[in-house]
Short mmCIF file of C-alpha atoms in Angstrom, two decimals:
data_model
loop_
_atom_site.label_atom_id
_atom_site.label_comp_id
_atom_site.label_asym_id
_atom_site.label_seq_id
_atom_site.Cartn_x
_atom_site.Cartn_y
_atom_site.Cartn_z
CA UNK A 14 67.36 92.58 -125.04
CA UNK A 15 70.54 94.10 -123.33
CA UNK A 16 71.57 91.30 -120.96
CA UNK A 17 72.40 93.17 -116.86
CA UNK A 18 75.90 91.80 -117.74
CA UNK A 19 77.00 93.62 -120.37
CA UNK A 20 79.47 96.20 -119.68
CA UNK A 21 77.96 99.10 -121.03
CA UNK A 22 74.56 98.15 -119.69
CA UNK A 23 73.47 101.57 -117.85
CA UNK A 24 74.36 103.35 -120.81
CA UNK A 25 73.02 101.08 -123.72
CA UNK A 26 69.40 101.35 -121.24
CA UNK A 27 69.94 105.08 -121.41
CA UNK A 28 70.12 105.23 -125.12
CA UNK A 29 67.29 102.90 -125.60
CA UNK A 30 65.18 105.34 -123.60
CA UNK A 31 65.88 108.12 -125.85
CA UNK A 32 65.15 106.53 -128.57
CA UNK A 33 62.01 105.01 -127.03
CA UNK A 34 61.43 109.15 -126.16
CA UNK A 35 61.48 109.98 -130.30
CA UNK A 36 59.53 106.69 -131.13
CA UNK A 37 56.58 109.01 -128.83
CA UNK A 38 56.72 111.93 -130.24
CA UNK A 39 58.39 113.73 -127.07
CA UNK A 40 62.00 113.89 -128.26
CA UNK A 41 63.17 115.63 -130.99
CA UNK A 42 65.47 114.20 -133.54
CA UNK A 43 68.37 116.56 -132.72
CA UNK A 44 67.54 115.47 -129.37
CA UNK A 45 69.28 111.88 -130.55
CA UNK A 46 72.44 113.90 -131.43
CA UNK A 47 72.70 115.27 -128.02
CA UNK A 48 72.63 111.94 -126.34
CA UNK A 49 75.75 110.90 -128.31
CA UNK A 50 77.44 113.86 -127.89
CA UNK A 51 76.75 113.02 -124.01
CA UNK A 52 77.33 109.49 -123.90
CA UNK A 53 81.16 110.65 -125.32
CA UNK A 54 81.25 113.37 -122.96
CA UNK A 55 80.41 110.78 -119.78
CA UNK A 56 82.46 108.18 -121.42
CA UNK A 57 85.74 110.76 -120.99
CA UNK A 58 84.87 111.38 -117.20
CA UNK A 59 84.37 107.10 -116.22
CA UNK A 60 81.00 106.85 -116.65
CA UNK A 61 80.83 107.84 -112.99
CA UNK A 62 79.49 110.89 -110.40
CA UNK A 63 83.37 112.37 -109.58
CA UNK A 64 83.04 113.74 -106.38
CA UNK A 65 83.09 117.38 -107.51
CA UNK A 66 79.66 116.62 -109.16
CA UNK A 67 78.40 115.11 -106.05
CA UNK A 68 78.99 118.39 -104.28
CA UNK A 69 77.59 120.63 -107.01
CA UNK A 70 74.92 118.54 -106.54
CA UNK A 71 74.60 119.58 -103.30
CA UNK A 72 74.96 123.12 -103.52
CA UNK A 73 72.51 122.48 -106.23
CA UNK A 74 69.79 120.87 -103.65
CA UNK A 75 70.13 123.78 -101.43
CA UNK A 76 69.74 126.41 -103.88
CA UNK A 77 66.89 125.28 -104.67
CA UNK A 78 65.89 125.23 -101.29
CA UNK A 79 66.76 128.29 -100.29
CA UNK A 80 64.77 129.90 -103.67
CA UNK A 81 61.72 132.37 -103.21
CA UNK A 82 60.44 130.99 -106.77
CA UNK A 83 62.06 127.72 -107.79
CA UNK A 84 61.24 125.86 -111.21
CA UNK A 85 62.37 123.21 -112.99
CA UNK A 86 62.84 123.24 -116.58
CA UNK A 87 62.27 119.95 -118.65
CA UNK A 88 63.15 119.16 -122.46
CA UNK A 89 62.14 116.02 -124.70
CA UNK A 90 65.52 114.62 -123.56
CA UNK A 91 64.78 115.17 -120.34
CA UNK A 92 61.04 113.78 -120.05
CA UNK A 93 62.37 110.77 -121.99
CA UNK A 94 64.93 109.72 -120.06
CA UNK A 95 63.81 110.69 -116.18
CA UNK A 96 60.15 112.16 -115.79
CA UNK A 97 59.42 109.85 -112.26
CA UNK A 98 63.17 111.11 -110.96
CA UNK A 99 61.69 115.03 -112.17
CA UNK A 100 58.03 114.74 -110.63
CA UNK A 101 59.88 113.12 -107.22
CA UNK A 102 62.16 116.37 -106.61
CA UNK A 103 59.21 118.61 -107.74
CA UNK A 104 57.60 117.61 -105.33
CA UNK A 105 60.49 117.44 -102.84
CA UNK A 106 61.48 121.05 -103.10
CA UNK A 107 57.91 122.48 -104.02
CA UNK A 108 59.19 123.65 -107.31
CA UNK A 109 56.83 122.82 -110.60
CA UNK A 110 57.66 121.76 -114.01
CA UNK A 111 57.51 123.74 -116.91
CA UNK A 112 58.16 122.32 -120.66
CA UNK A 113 61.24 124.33 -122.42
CA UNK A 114 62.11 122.66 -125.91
CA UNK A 115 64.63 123.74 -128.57
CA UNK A 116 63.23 122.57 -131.35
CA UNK A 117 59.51 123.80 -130.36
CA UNK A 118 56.44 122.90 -131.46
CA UNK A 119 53.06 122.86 -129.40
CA UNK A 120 52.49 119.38 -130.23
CA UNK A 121 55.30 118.02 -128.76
CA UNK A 122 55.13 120.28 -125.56
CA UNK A 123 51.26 119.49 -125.15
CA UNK A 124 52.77 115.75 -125.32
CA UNK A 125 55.59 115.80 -122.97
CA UNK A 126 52.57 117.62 -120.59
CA UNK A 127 50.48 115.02 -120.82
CA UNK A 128 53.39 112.10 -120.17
CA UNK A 129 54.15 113.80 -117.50
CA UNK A 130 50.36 114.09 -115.85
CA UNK A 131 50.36 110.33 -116.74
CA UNK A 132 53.34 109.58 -114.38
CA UNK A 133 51.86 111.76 -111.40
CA UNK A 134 53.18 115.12 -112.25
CA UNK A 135 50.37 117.13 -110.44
CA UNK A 136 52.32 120.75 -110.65
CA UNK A 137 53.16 122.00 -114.36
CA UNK A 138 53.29 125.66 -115.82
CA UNK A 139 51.61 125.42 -118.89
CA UNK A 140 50.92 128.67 -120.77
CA UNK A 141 53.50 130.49 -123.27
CA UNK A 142 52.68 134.00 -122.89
CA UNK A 143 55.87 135.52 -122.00
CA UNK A 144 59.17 135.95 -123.90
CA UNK A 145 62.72 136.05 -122.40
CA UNK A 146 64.64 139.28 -123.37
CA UNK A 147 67.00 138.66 -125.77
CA UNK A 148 66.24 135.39 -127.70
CA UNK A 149 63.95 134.98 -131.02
CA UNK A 150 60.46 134.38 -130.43
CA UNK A 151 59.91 130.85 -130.42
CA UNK A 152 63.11 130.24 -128.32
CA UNK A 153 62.42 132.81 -125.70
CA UNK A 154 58.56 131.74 -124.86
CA UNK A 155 57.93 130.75 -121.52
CA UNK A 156 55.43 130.96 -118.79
CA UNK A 157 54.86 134.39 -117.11
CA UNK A 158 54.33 132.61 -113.99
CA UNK A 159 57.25 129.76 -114.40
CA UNK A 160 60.50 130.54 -115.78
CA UNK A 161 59.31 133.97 -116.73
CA UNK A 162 59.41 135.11 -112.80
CA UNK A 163 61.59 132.63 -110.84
CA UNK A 164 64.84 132.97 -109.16
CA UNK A 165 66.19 129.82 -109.48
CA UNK A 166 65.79 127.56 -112.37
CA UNK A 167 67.02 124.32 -112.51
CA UNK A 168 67.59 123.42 -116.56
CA UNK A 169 68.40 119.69 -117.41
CA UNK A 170 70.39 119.63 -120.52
CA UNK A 171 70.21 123.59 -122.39
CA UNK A 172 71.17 125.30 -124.77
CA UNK A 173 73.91 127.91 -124.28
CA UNK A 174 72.26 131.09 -125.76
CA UNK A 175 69.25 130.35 -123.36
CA UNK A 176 70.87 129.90 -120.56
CA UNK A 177 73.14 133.14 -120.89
CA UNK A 178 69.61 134.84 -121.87
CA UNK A 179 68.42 133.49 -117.96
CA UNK A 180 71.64 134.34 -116.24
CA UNK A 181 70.94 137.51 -118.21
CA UNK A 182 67.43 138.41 -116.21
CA UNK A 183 69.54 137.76 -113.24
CA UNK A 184 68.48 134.33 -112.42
CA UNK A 185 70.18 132.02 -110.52
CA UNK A 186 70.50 128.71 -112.93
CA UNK A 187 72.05 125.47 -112.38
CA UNK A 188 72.86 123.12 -115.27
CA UNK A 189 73.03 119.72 -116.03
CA UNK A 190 75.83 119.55 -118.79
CA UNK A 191 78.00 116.57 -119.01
CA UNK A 192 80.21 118.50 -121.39
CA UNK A 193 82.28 120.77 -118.90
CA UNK A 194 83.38 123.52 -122.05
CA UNK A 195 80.60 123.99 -123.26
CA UNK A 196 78.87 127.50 -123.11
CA UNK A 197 75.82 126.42 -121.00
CA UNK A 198 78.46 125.05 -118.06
CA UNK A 199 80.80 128.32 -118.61
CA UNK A 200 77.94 130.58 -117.82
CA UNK A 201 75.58 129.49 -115.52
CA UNK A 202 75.61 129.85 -111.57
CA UNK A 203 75.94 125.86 -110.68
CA UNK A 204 77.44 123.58 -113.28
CA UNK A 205 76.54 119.76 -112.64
CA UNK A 206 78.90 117.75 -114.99
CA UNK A 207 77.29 114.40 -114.81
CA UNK A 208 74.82 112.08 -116.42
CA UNK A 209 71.26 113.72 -116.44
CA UNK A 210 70.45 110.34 -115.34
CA UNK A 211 72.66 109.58 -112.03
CA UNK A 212 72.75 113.45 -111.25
CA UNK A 213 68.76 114.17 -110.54
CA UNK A 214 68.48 111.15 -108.13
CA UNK A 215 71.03 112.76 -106.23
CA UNK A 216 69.97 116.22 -106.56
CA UNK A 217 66.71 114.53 -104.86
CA UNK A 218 69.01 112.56 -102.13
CA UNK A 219 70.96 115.88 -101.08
CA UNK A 220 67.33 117.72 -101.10
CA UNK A 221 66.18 115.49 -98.31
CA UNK A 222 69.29 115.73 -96.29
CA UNK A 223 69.41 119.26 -96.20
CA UNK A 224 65.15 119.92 -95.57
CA UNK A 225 65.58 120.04 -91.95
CA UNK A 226 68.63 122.67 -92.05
CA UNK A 227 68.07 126.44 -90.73
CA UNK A 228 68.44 128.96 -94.06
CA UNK A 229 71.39 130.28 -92.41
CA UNK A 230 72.94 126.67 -92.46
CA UNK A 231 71.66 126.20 -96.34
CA UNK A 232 73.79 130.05 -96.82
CA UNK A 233 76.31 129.12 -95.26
CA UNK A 234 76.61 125.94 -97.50
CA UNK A 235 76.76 127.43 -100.70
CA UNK A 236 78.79 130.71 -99.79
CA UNK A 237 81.94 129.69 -100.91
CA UNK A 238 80.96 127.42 -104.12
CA UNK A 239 83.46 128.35 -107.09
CA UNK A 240 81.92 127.22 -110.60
CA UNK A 241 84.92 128.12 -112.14
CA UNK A 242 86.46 125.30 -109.87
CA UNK A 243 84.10 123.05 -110.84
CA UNK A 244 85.00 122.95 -114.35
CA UNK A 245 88.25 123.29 -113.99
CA UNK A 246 88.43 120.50 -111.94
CA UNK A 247 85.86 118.07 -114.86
CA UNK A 248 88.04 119.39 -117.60
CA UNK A 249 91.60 117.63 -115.60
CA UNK A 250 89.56 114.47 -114.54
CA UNK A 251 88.76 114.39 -118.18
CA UNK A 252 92.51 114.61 -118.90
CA UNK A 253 93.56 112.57 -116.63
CA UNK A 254 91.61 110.02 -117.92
CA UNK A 255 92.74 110.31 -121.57
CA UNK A 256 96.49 109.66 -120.11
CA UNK A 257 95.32 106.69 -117.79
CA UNK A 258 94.16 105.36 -121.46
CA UNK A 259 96.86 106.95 -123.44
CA UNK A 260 99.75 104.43 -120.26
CA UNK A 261 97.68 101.74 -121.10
CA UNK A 262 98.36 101.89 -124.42
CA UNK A 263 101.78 102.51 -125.09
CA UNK A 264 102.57 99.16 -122.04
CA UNK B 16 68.37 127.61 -142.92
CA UNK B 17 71.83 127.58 -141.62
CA UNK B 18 73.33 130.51 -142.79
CA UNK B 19 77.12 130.13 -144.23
CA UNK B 20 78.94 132.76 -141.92
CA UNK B 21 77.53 130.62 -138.99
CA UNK B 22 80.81 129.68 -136.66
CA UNK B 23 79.63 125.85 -136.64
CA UNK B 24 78.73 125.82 -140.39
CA UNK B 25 79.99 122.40 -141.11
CA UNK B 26 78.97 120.79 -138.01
CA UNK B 27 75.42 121.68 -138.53
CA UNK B 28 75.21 121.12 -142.27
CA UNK B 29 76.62 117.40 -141.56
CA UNK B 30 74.11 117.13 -139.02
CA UNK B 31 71.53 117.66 -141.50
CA UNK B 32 73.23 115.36 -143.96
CA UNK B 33 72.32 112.41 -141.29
CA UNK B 34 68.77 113.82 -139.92
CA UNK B 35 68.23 113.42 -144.04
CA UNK B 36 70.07 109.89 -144.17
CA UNK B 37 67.48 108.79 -141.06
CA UNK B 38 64.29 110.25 -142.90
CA UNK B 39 65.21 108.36 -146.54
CA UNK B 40 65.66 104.99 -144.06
CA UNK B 41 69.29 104.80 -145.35
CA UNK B 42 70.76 105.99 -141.54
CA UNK B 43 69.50 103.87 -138.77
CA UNK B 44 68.16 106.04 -135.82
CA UNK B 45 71.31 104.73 -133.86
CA UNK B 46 73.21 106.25 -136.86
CA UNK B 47 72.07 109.75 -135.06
CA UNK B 48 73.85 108.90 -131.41
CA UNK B 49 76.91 107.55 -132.99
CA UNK B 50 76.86 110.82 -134.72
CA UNK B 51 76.67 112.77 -131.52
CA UNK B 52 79.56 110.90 -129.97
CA UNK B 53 81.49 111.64 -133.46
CA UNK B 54 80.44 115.19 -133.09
CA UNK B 55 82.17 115.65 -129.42
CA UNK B 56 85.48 114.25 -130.40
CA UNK B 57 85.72 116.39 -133.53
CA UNK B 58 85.01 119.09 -131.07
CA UNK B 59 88.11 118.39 -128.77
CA UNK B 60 90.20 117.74 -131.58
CA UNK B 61 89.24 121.45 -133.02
CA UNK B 62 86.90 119.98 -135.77
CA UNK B 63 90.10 120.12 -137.96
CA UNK B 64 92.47 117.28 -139.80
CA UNK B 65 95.50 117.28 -137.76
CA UNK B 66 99.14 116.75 -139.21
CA UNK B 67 98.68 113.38 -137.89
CA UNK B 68 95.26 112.54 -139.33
CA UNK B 69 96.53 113.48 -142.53
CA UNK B 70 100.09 111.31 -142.66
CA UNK B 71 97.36 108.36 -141.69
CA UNK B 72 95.62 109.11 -144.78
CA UNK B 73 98.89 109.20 -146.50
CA UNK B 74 99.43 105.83 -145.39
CA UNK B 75 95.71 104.75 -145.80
CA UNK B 76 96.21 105.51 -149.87
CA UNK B 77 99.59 103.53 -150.27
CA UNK B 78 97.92 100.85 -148.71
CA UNK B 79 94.85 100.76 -150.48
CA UNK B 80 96.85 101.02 -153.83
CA UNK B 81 99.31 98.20 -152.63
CA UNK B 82 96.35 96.00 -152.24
CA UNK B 83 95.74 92.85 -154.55
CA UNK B 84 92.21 93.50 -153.22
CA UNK B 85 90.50 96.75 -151.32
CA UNK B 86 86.83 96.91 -150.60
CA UNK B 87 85.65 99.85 -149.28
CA UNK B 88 82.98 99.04 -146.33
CA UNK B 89 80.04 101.16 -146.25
CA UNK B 90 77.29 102.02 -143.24
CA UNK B 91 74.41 104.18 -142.82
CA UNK B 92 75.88 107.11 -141.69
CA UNK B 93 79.00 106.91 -144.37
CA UNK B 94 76.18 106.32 -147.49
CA UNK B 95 74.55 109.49 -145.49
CA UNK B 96 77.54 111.64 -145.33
CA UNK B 97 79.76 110.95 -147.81
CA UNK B 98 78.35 109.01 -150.65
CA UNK B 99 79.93 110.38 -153.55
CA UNK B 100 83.64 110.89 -152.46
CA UNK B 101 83.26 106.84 -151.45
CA UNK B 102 82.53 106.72 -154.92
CA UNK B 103 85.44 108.93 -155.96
CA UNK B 104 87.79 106.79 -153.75
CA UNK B 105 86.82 103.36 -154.56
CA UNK B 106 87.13 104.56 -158.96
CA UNK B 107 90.63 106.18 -158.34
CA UNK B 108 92.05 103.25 -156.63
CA UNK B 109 90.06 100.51 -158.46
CA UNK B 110 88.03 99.17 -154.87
CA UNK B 111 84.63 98.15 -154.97
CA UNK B 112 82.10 99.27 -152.47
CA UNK B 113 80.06 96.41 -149.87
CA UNK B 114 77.13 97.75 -147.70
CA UNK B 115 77.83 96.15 -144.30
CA UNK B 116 75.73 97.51 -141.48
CA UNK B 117 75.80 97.18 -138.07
CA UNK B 118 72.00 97.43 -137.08
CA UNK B 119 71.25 95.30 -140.86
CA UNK B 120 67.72 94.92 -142.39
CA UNK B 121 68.08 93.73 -146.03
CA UNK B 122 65.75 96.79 -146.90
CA UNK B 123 68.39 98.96 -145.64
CA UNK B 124 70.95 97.38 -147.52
CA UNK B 125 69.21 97.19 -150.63
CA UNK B 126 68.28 101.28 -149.90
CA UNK B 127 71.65 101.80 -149.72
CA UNK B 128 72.78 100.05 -152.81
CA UNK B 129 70.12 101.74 -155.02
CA UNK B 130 71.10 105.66 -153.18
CA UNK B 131 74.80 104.66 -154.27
CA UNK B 132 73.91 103.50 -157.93
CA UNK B 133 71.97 106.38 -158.13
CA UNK B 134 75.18 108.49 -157.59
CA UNK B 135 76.66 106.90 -159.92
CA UNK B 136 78.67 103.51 -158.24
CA UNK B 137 79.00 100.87 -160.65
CA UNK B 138 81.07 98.74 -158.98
CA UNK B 139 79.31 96.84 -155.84
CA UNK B 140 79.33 94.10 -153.93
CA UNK B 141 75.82 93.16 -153.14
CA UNK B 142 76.20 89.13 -151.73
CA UNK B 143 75.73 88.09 -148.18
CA UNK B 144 76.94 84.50 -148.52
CA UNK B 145 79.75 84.36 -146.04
CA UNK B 146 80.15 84.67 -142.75
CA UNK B 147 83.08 86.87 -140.76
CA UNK B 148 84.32 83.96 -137.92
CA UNK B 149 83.63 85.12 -134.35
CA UNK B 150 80.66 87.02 -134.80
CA UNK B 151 76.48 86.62 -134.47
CA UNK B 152 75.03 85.78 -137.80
CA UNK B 153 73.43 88.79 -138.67
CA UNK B 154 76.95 90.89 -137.41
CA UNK B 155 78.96 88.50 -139.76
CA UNK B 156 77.00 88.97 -142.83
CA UNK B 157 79.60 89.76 -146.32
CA UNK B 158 80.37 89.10 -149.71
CA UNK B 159 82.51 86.06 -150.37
CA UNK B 160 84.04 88.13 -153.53
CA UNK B 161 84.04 91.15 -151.39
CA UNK B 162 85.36 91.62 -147.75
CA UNK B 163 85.75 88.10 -147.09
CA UNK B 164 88.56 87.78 -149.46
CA UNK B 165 89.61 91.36 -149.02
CA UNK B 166 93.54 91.80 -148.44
CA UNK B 167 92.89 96.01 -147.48
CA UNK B 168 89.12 96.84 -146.30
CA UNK B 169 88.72 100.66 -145.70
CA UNK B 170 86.06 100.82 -142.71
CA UNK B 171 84.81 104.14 -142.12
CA UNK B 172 83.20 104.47 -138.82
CA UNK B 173 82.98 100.96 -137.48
CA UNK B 174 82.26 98.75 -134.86
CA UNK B 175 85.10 97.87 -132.01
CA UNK B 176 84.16 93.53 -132.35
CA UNK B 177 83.84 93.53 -135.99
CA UNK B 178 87.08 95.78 -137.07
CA UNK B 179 88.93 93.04 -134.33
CA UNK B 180 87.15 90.26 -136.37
CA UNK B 181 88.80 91.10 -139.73
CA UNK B 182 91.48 92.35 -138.23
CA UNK B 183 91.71 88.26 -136.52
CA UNK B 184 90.71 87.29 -140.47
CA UNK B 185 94.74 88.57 -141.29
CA UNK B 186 93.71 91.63 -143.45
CA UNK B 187 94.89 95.19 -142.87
CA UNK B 188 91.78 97.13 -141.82
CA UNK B 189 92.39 100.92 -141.67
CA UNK B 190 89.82 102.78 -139.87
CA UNK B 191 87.93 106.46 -139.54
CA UNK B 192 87.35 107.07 -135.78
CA UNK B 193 87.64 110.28 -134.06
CA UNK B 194 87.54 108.61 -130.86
CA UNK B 195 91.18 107.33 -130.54
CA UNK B 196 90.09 105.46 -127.31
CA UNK B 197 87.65 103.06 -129.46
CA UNK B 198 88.19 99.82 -129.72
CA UNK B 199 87.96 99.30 -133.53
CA UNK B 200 90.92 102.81 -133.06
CA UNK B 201 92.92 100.75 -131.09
CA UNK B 202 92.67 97.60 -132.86
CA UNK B 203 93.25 98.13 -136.90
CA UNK B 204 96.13 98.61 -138.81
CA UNK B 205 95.73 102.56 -139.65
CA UNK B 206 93.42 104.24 -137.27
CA UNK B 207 92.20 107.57 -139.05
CA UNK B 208 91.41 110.12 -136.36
CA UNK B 209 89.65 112.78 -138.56
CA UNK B 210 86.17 113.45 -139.60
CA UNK B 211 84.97 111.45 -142.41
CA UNK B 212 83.41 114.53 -144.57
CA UNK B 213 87.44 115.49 -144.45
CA UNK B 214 89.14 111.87 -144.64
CA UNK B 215 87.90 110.66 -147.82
CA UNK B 216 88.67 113.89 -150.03
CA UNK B 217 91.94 113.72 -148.05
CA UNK B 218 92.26 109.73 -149.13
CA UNK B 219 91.23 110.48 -152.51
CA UNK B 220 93.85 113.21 -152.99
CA UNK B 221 96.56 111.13 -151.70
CA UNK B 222 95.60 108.18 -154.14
CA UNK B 223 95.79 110.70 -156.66
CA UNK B 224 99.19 112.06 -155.61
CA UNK B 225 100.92 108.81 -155.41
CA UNK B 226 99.08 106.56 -158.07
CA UNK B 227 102.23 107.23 -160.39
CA UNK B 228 104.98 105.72 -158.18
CA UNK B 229 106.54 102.43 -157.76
CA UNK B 230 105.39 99.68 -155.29
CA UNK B 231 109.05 100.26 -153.84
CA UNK B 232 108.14 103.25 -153.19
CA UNK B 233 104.90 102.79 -151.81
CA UNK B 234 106.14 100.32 -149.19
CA UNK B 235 108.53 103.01 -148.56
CA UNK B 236 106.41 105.45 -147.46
CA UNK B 237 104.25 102.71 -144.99
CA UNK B 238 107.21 100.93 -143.83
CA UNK B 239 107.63 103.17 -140.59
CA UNK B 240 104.16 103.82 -139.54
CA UNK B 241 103.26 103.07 -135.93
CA UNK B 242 99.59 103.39 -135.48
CA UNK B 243 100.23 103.23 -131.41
CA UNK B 244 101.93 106.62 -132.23
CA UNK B 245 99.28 107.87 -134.71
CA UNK B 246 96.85 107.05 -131.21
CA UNK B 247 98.98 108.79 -129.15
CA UNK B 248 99.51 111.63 -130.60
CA UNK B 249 95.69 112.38 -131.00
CA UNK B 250 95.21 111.78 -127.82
CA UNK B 251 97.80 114.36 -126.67
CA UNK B 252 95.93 116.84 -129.19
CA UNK B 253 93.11 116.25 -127.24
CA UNK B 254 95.26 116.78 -124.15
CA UNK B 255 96.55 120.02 -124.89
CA UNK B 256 92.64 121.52 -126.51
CA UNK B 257 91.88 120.56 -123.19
CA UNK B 258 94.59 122.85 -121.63
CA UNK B 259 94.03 125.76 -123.83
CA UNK B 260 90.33 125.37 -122.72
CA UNK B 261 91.03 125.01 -119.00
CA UNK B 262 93.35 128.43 -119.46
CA UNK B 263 90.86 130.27 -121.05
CA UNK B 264 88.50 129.48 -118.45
CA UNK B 265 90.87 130.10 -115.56
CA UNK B 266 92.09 133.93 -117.20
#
């Protein structure tokens, strides 16, 4: 048992959960390698939403909003660590689920559909019978009716070729990516550098703010939103982090 | 299989190296995320031994071939990753090896022992009848002929509490960490900021460089080393990958 004092509680809970995730079957191995490389990334920005997430965030809520089509992608990572906090802005922004793993296999899809039925998700894309242009086959199958057609995915956590293959078919795709260089935040539309965990809470928060606003209001919102900015601005918090640690060391 | 001409080549193979270490139940599942964060910082540093990281390893070999007596620490991941230049290292400069893991079973341990005997290590520590002071039981767990009376312990990859414990105990610990934040970085006599698939050949070629000279010499050659510099410095390199990254993005 972690003890609510420890200092690293939040993420030592997080870790446990993804480990908890392989221990069912739902997470992938690999997927164990991506939570460290996370927790290091998250670690560099404070462990923290910076306020340039928080409005990504935003933007991020009322894209999603303003979509024709929206859907929301989920991997093993993602299902393990928050399926309730995925099912809640599902249903918030009327956009369904659909299960998109790296390391594919049936199996583990069929199970990460079935956890999430158990926690309430009523609204899932389920069938594999289209490919996106550009990736090899069992990387690029997705629902004809989900990912296949929408025009705004939201993807927790992807892979960089995938999400380049999306922005590709002219999608609009916002990201989840606590690591602010990586591909997947260099190409897509809305980069969310933050914890998986604090960002789709407040994803959900913003999404229930905005509801009552006019379209014009939600356009008028997201107009000027600069991703470029946005990582720009993660990659100096990150920096000037390292030299708040790099003072403290040489007093 | 990963071809060779893939850009991330190593990365990938050493990811495999653990995925196997956690299937044979020599890597603990842990093992994986701590690989993950290990991956990210090798990332920002350029997945490459820096001039710095390699004048540590310098150091690292005088030290270990000053000492009356070296024990080379082993975990999960090392025994995973790097079994057989530990092996190399601790013949050349005459140090036996001690399993000493962070997340211990005894059936680990006693895995680990045979996988290393298997590669050939005939020179072991394999007690557990002392205790490190200042830490849980099962934390504190060595060899009272191995680290306990250690004057050098090489700890690849190691825990922030435990390097400070031995470090408290009056030996020189030198340390592998690519974070240079870490605790056990910040606390041990030479912090290592490299990978560990690169740091031990690198240690190993050192010892064999400077076996011939005098101990005069030796102290020499560690008489000037700052590790608050050594900390600094790959910090900076961070710093400045950062930079380069940020100006990429910006052009």
């Amino acid at each position: 048992m972690i003890p609510r004092s420890h200092p690293r509680y939040e993420s030592l809970m997080t870790r446990e959960l993804i480990v908890e995730g392989v221990k069912k079957g739902i997470t992938s191995i690999q997927g164990l390698i991506a939570q460290g490389r996370g927790e290091a990334f998250d670690y560099l920005i404070g462990e923290k939403s910076l306020q340039n997430a928080l409005h990504s965030e935003k933007v991020a809520a009322a894209k999603l909003l303003l979509a024709r089509k929206p859907v929301i992608s989920v991997n093993g990572n993602a299902a393990a660590l928050v399926p309730e906090e995925l099912i809640r802005l599902s249903e918030l922004i009327n956009a369904p689920l659909e299960v998109n793993l790296f390391h594919r296999t049936e199996e583990r899809v069929d199970k990460i559909i079935r956890h999430l039925r158990t926690l309430g998700a009523r609204n899932i894309f389920t069938q594999s019978d289209a490919l996106i242009p550009g990736l090899l086959h069992d990387r690029a199958k997705v629902d004809s009716d989900g990912i296949f057609s929408a025009d705004v995915v939201l993807v927790p956590l992807e892979d960089g070729d995938r999400c380049k293959a999306l922005v590709d078919m002219g999608k609009t795709v916002i990201a989840i990516d606590l690591n602010p260089l990586s591909r997947t935040a260099q190409c897509v539309t809305v980069t969310i550098v933050d914890n998986i965990t604090r960002a789709v809470p407040h994803i959900s928060k913003f999404a229930e703010e905005l509801k009552g606003l006019k379209k014009e209001e939600l356009l008028e919102m997201v107009r000027d939103y600069d991703n470029k900015n946005t990582i720009s601005i993660a990659i100096d918090e990150i920096k000037n982090n390292l030299e708040s640690f790099s003072t403290y060391h040489d007093s």
